[in-house]
PDB file of C-alpha atoms in Angstrom:
ATOM      1  CA  GLN A   1      87.503 120.904  95.869  1.00  0.00           C
ATOM      2  CA  VAL A   2      90.797 119.278  94.973  1.00  0.00           C
ATOM      3  CA  GLN A   3      90.540 115.543  94.485  1.00  0.00           C
ATOM      4  CA  LEU A   4      93.453 113.190  93.868  1.00  0.00           C
ATOM      5  CA  VAL A   5      92.729 109.553  93.087  1.00  0.00           C
ATOM      6  CA  GLU A   6      95.514 106.989  92.990  1.00  0.00           C
ATOM      7  CA  SER A   7      95.376 103.662  91.171  1.00  0.00           C
ATOM      8  CA  GLY A   8      97.672 100.918  89.961  1.00  0.00           C
ATOM      9  CA  GLY A   9      98.814  99.402  93.223  1.00  0.00           C
ATOM     10  CA  GLY A  10      98.834  95.683  93.859  1.00  0.00           C
ATOM     11  CA  LEU A  11     100.860  92.622  94.754  1.00  0.00           C
ATOM     12  CA  VAL A  12     104.050  91.984  92.809  1.00  0.00           C
ATOM     13  CA  GLN A  13     107.081  89.759  93.236  1.00  0.00           C
ATOM     14  CA  ALA A  14     110.468  91.216  94.023  1.00  0.00           C
ATOM     15  CA  GLY A  15     112.136  92.392  90.843  1.00  0.00           C
ATOM     16  CA  GLY A  16     108.828  93.187  89.211  1.00  0.00           C
ATOM     17  CA  SER A  17     107.306  96.455  88.055  1.00  0.00           C
ATOM     18  CA  LEU A  18     104.202  98.523  88.655  1.00  0.00           C
ATOM     19  CA  ARG A  19     102.943 101.841  87.366  1.00  0.00           C
ATOM     20  CA  LEU A  20     100.938 104.038  89.673  1.00  0.00           C
ATOM     21  CA  SER A  21      98.618 106.745  88.398  1.00  0.00           C
ATOM     22  CA  CYS A  22      97.070 109.730  90.134  1.00  0.00           C
ATOM     23  CA  THR A  23      94.225 111.556  88.458  1.00  0.00           C
ATOM     24  CA  ALA A  24      93.569 115.091  89.638  1.00  0.00           C
ATOM     25  CA  SER A  25      90.393 117.173  89.526  1.00  0.00           C
ATOM     26  CA  GLY A  26      89.186 120.411  91.068  1.00  0.00           C
ATOM     27  CA  LEU A  27      92.451 122.210  90.366  1.00  0.00           C
ATOM     28  CA  ILE A  28      94.465 123.666  87.534  1.00  0.00           C
ATOM     29  CA  PHE A  29      96.940 120.818  87.310  1.00  0.00           C
ATOM     30  CA  GLU A  30      99.638 122.913  85.646  1.00  0.00           C
ATOM     31  CA  ASP A  31      99.706 125.210  88.691  1.00  0.00           C
ATOM     32  CA  TYR A  32     100.993 122.448  90.918  1.00  0.00           C
ATOM     33  CA  SER A  33     104.205 120.664  91.718  1.00  0.00           C
ATOM     34  CA  MET A  34     103.340 117.029  92.385  1.00  0.00           C
ATOM     35  CA  ALA A  35     104.841 114.250  94.433  1.00  0.00           C
ATOM     36  CA  TRP A  36     104.556 110.651  95.516  1.00  0.00           C
ATOM     37  CA  PHE A  37     104.906 109.748  99.176  1.00  0.00           C
ATOM     38  CA  ARG A  38     104.734 106.371 100.871  1.00  0.00           C
ATOM     39  CA  GLN A  39     104.148 105.060 104.343  1.00  0.00           C
ATOM     40  CA  ALA A  40     104.812 101.565 105.585  1.00  0.00           C
ATOM     41  CA  PRO A  41     103.229 100.212 108.782  1.00  0.00           C
ATOM     42  CA  GLY A  42     105.058 101.528 111.833  1.00  0.00           C
ATOM     43  CA  LYS A  43     107.183 103.911 109.788  1.00  0.00           C
ATOM     44  CA  GLU A  44     107.066 107.606 109.058  1.00  0.00           C
ATOM     45  CA  ARG A  45     105.789 108.882 105.748  1.00  0.00           C
ATOM     46  CA  GLU A  46     108.586 109.556 103.289  1.00  0.00           C
ATOM     47  CA  GLY A  47     108.798 111.473 100.062  1.00  0.00           C
ATOM     48  CA  VAL A  48     109.599 109.179  97.161  1.00  0.00           C
ATOM     49  CA  ALA A  49     109.605 111.431  94.090  1.00  0.00           C
ATOM     50  CA  TYR A  50     108.788 115.017  93.219  1.00  0.00           C
ATOM     51  CA  ILE A  51     108.146 116.738  89.899  1.00  0.00           C
ATOM     52  CA  SER A  52     107.749 120.367  88.882  1.00  0.00           C
ATOM     53  CA  TRP A  53     104.657 121.734  87.186  1.00  0.00           C
ATOM     54  CA  ASN A  54     105.987 121.148  83.680  1.00  0.00           C
ATOM     55  CA  GLY A  55     108.009 118.035  84.351  1.00  0.00           C
ATOM     56  CA  GLY A  56     111.279 119.870  83.818  1.00  0.00           C
ATOM     57  CA  SER A  57     112.575 119.100  87.284  1.00  0.00           C
ATOM     58  CA  ALA A  58     112.356 115.871  89.241  1.00  0.00           C
ATOM     59  CA  TYR A  59     113.842 114.683  92.511  1.00  0.00           C
ATOM     60  CA  TYR A  60     114.050 111.192  93.972  1.00  0.00           C
ATOM     61  CA  ALA A  61     114.725 109.727  97.365  1.00  0.00           C
ATOM     62  CA  ASP A  62     118.020 107.848  97.448  1.00  0.00           C
ATOM     63  CA  SER A  63     116.168 104.621  98.199  1.00  0.00           C
ATOM     64  CA  VAL A  64     114.390 104.665  94.831  1.00  0.00           C
ATOM     65  CA  LYS A  65     116.824 106.520  92.600  1.00  0.00           C
ATOM     66  CA  GLY A  66     117.476 104.612  89.389  1.00  0.00           C
ATOM     67  CA  ARG A  67     114.455 102.344  89.922  1.00  0.00           C
ATOM     68  CA  PHE A  68     111.482 104.730  89.992  1.00  0.00           C
ATOM     69  CA  THR A  69     110.498 107.386  87.456  1.00  0.00           C
ATOM     70  CA  ILE A  70     107.986 110.146  88.109  1.00  0.00           C
ATOM     71  CA  SER A  71     106.210 111.778  85.185  1.00  0.00           C
ATOM     72  CA  ARG A  72     103.071 113.754  84.455  1.00  0.00           C
ATOM     73  CA  ASP A  73     100.660 114.419  81.630  1.00  0.00           C
ATOM     74  CA  ASN A  74      99.203 117.883  82.131  1.00  0.00           C
ATOM     75  CA  ALA A  75      96.691 117.412  79.313  1.00  0.00           C
ATOM     76  CA  LYS A  76      95.233 114.469  81.233  1.00  0.00           C
ATOM     77  CA  ALA A  77      95.805 115.975  84.697  1.00  0.00           C
ATOM     78  CA  THR A  78      97.534 112.752  85.646  1.00  0.00           C
ATOM     79  CA  LEU A  79     100.672 111.951  87.602  1.00  0.00           C
ATOM     80  CA  TYR A  80     102.547 108.672  87.199  1.00  0.00           C
ATOM     81  CA  LEU A  81     105.124 106.669  89.082  1.00  0.00           C
ATOM     82  CA  GLN A  82     106.839 103.895  87.141  1.00  0.00           C
ATOM     83  CA  MET A  83     108.392 101.486  89.627  1.00  0.00           C
ATOM     84  CA  SER A  84     110.885  98.858  88.514  1.00  0.00           C
ATOM     85  CA  SER A  85     113.183  96.384  90.263  1.00  0.00           C
ATOM     86  CA  LEU A  86     110.810  96.423  93.196  1.00  0.00           C
ATOM     87  CA  LYS A  87     112.040  95.254  96.583  1.00  0.00           C
ATOM     88  CA  PRO A  88     110.114  94.003  99.622  1.00  0.00           C
ATOM     89  CA  GLU A  89     111.112  97.205 101.406  1.00  0.00           C
ATOM     90  CA  ASP A  90     109.093  99.164  98.825  1.00  0.00           C
ATOM     91  CA  THR A  91     105.940  97.715 100.372  1.00  0.00           C
ATOM     92  CA  ALA A  92     103.814 100.632 101.569  1.00  0.00           C
ATOM     93  CA  MET A  93     100.746 102.719 100.957  1.00  0.00           C
ATOM     94  CA  TYR A  94     101.583 105.181  98.202  1.00  0.00           C
ATOM     95  CA  TYR A  95     100.024 108.636  98.114  1.00  0.00           C
ATOM     96  CA  CYS A  96     100.108 111.399  95.559  1.00  0.00           C
ATOM     97  CA  ALA A  97     100.102 114.988  96.713  1.00  0.00           C
ATOM     98  CA  ALA A  98      99.925 118.482  95.229  1.00  0.00           C
ATOM     99  CA  ALA A  99     101.754 121.689  96.173  1.00  0.00           C
ATOM    100  CA  ARG A 100     100.787 124.915  94.472  1.00  0.00           C
ATOM    101  CA  SER A 101     103.867 126.085  92.611  1.00  0.00           C
ATOM    102  CA  ARG A 102     104.913 126.954  89.079  1.00  0.00           C
ATOM    103  CA  GLY A 103     108.537 127.189  90.049  1.00  0.00           C
ATOM    104  CA  ALA A 104     111.168 125.698  87.769  1.00  0.00           C
ATOM    105  CA  ILE A 105     112.345 123.403  90.549  1.00  0.00           C
ATOM    106  CA  ALA A 106     110.158 120.678  92.008  1.00  0.00           C
ATOM    107  CA  VAL A 107     108.895 121.436  95.505  1.00  0.00           C
ATOM    108  CA  VAL A 108     110.639 119.009  97.846  1.00  0.00           C
ATOM    109  CA  THR A 109     109.340 120.399 101.129  1.00  0.00           C
ATOM    110  CA  PRO A 110     106.690 117.980 102.438  1.00  0.00           C
ATOM    111  CA  PRO A 111     104.754 120.615 104.450  1.00  0.00           C
ATOM    112  CA  ALA A 112     104.080 122.444 101.181  1.00  0.00           C
ATOM    113  CA  TYR A 113     101.899 119.560 100.027  1.00  0.00           C
ATOM    114  CA  LYS A 114      98.396 120.436 101.146  1.00  0.00           C
ATOM    115  CA  SER A 115      96.270 118.171  98.965  1.00  0.00           C
ATOM    116  CA  TRP A 116      96.464 114.387  99.256  1.00  0.00           C
ATOM    117  CA  GLY A 117      94.903 111.324  97.747  1.00  0.00           C
ATOM    118  CA  GLN A 118      93.587 108.316  99.657  1.00  0.00           C
ATOM    119  CA  GLY A 119      96.473 106.099  98.661  1.00  0.00           C
ATOM    120  CA  THR A 120      97.047 102.839  96.816  1.00  0.00           C
ATOM    121  CA  GLN A 121      98.686  99.806  98.402  1.00  0.00           C
ATOM    122  CA  VAL A 122     101.842  98.322  96.935  1.00  0.00           C
ATOM    123  CA  THR A 123     102.988  94.977  98.292  1.00  0.00           C
ATOM    124  CA  VAL A 124     106.215  93.375  97.114  1.00  0.00           C
ATOM    125  CA  SER A 125     106.723  89.722  98.002  1.00  0.00           C
ATOM    126  CA  SER A 126     110.146  88.172  98.360  1.00  0.00           C
TER     127      SER A 126
END
């Protein structure tokens, strides 16, 4: 079955950087649009960044635009999220997710994401 495993979370000071990784197995990675979501305690889950199957299209939430970069390495079946200029409000559990699509445009509809990882915690101290 599809398995997504996130890593790279941790504790960082405001202004710092982290790079999250998500390694996929049990699927043909190139057949999927991928995304990062996050959920903070007491808040709804939100989509952070989305990327098309070949990396040609990416979309970011306004809250992270210019600070986060989503990328993927299809040869390694791995998704990345480079996070810079981190803020305390970025503190959340971060999840990667997969939506089956080889469309040119990244899938930005959360219900389309059927496969999810277990998450990695990111904590940004002020």
